[in-house]
PDB file of C-alpha atoms in Angstrom:
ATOM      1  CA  UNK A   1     -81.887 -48.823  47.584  1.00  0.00           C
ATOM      2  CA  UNK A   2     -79.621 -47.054  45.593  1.00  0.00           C
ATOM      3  CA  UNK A   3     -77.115 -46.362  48.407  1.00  0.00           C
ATOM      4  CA  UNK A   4     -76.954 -50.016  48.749  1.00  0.00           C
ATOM      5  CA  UNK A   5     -76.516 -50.638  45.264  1.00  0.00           C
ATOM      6  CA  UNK A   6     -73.398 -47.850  45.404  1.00  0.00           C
ATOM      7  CA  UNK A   7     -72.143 -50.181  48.398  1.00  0.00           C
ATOM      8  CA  UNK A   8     -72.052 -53.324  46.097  1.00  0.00           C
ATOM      9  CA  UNK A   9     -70.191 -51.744  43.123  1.00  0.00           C
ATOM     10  CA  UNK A  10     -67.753 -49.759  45.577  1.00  0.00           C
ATOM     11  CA  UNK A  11     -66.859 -53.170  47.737  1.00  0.00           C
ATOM     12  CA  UNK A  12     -68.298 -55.774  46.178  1.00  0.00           C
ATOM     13  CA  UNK A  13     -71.930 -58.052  45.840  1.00  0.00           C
ATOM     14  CA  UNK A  14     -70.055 -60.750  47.929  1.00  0.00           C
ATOM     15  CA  UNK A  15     -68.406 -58.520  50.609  1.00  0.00           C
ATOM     16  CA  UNK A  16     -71.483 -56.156  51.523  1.00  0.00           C
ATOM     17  CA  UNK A  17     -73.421 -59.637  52.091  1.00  0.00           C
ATOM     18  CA  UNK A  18     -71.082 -61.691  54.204  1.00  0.00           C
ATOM     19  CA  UNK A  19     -71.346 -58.408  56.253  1.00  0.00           C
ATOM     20  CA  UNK A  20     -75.119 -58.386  56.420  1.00  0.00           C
ATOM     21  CA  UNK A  21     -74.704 -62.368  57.532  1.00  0.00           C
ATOM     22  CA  UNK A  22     -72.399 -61.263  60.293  1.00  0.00           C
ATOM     23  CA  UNK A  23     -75.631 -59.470  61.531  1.00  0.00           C
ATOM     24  CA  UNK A  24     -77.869 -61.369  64.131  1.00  0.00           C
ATOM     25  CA  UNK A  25     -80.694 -62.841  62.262  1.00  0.00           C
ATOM     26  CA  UNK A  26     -82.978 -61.049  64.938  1.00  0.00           C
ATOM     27  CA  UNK A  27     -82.014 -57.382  63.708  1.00  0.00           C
ATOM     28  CA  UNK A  28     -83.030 -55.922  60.477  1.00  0.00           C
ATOM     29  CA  UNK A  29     -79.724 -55.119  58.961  1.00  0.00           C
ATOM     30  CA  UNK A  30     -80.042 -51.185  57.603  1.00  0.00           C
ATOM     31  CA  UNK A  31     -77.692 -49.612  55.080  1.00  0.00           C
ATOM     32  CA  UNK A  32     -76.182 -47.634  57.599  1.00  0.00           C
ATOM     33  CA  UNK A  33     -74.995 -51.027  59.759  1.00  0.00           C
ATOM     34  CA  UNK A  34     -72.899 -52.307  56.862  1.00  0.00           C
ATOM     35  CA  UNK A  35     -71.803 -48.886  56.560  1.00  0.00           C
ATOM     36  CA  UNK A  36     -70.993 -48.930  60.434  1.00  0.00           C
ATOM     37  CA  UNK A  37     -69.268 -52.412  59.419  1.00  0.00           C
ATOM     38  CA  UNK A  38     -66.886 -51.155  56.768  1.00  0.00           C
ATOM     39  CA  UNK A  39     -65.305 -47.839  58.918  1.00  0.00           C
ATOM     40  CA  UNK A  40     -62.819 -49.332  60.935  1.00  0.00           C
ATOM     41  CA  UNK A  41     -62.279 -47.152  64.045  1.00  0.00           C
ATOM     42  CA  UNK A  42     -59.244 -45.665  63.647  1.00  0.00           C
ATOM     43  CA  UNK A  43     -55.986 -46.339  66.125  1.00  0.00           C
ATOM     44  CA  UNK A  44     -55.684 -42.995  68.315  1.00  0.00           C
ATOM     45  CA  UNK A  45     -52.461 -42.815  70.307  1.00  0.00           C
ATOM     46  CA  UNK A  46     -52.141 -42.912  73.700  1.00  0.00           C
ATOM     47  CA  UNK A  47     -51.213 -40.081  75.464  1.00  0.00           C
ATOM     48  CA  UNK A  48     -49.995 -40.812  79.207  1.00  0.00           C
ATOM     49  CA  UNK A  49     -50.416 -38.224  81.190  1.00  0.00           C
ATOM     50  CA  UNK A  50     -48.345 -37.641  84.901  1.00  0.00           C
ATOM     51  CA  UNK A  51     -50.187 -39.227  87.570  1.00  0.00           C
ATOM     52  CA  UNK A  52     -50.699 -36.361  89.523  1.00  0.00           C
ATOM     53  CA  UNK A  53     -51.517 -32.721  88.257  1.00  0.00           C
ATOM     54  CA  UNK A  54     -50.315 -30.059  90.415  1.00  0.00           C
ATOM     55  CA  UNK A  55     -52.963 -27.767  91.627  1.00  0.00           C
ATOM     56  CA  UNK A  56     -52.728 -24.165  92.978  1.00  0.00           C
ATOM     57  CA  UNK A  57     -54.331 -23.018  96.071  1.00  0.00           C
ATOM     58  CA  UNK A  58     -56.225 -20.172  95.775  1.00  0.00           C
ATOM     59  CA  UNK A  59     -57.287 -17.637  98.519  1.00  0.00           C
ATOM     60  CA  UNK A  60     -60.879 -17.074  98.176  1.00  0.00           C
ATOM     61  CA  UNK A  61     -61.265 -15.247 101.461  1.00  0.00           C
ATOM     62  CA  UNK A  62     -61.963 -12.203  99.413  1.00  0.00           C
ATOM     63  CA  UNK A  63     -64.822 -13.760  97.867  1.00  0.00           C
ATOM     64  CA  UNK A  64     -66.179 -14.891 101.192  1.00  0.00           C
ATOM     65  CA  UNK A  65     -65.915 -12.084 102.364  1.00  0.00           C
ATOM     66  CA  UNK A  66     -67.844  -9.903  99.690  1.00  0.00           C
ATOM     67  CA  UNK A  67     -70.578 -12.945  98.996  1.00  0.00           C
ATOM     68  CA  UNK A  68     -70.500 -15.125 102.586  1.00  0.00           C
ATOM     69  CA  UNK A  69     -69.719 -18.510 102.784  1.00  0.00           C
ATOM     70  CA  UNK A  70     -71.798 -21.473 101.486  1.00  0.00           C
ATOM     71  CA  UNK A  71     -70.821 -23.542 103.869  1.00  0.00           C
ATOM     72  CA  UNK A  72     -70.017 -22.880 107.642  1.00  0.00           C
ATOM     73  CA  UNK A  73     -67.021 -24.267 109.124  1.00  0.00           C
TER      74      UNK A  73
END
């Protein structure tokens, strides 16, 4: 109760309750869904990465040899 109260004097009586409208009448609306409501998701940038990553081959025929292969060829 009182966080809700906080809500209304930080944003406003009318503003926390056209949020709670917004809410399907079928779901109990909780303090922490108008909470949810008022934290916009942040914009993160894009970061494009080359379309292929360049991979090393490694020779594992050491490790074969010292622990046998998994799988036969």
């Amino acid at each position: 109760m009182v966080k809700l109260l906080r809500l209304c004097v930080d944003y406003g009586e009318e503003y926390i309750l056209s949020i709670k409208n917004q809410i399907p009448g079928h779901i109990i609306p909780t303090v922490d869904m108008i909470r949810a409501h008022l934290n916009k998701p942040t914009e993160t940038p894009i970061i494009y990465l080359k379309k292929e990553v360049p991979v090393e081959s490694v020779d594992l025929s050491q490790y074969d040899k010292k622990y046998g292969m998994v799988v036969q060829q």
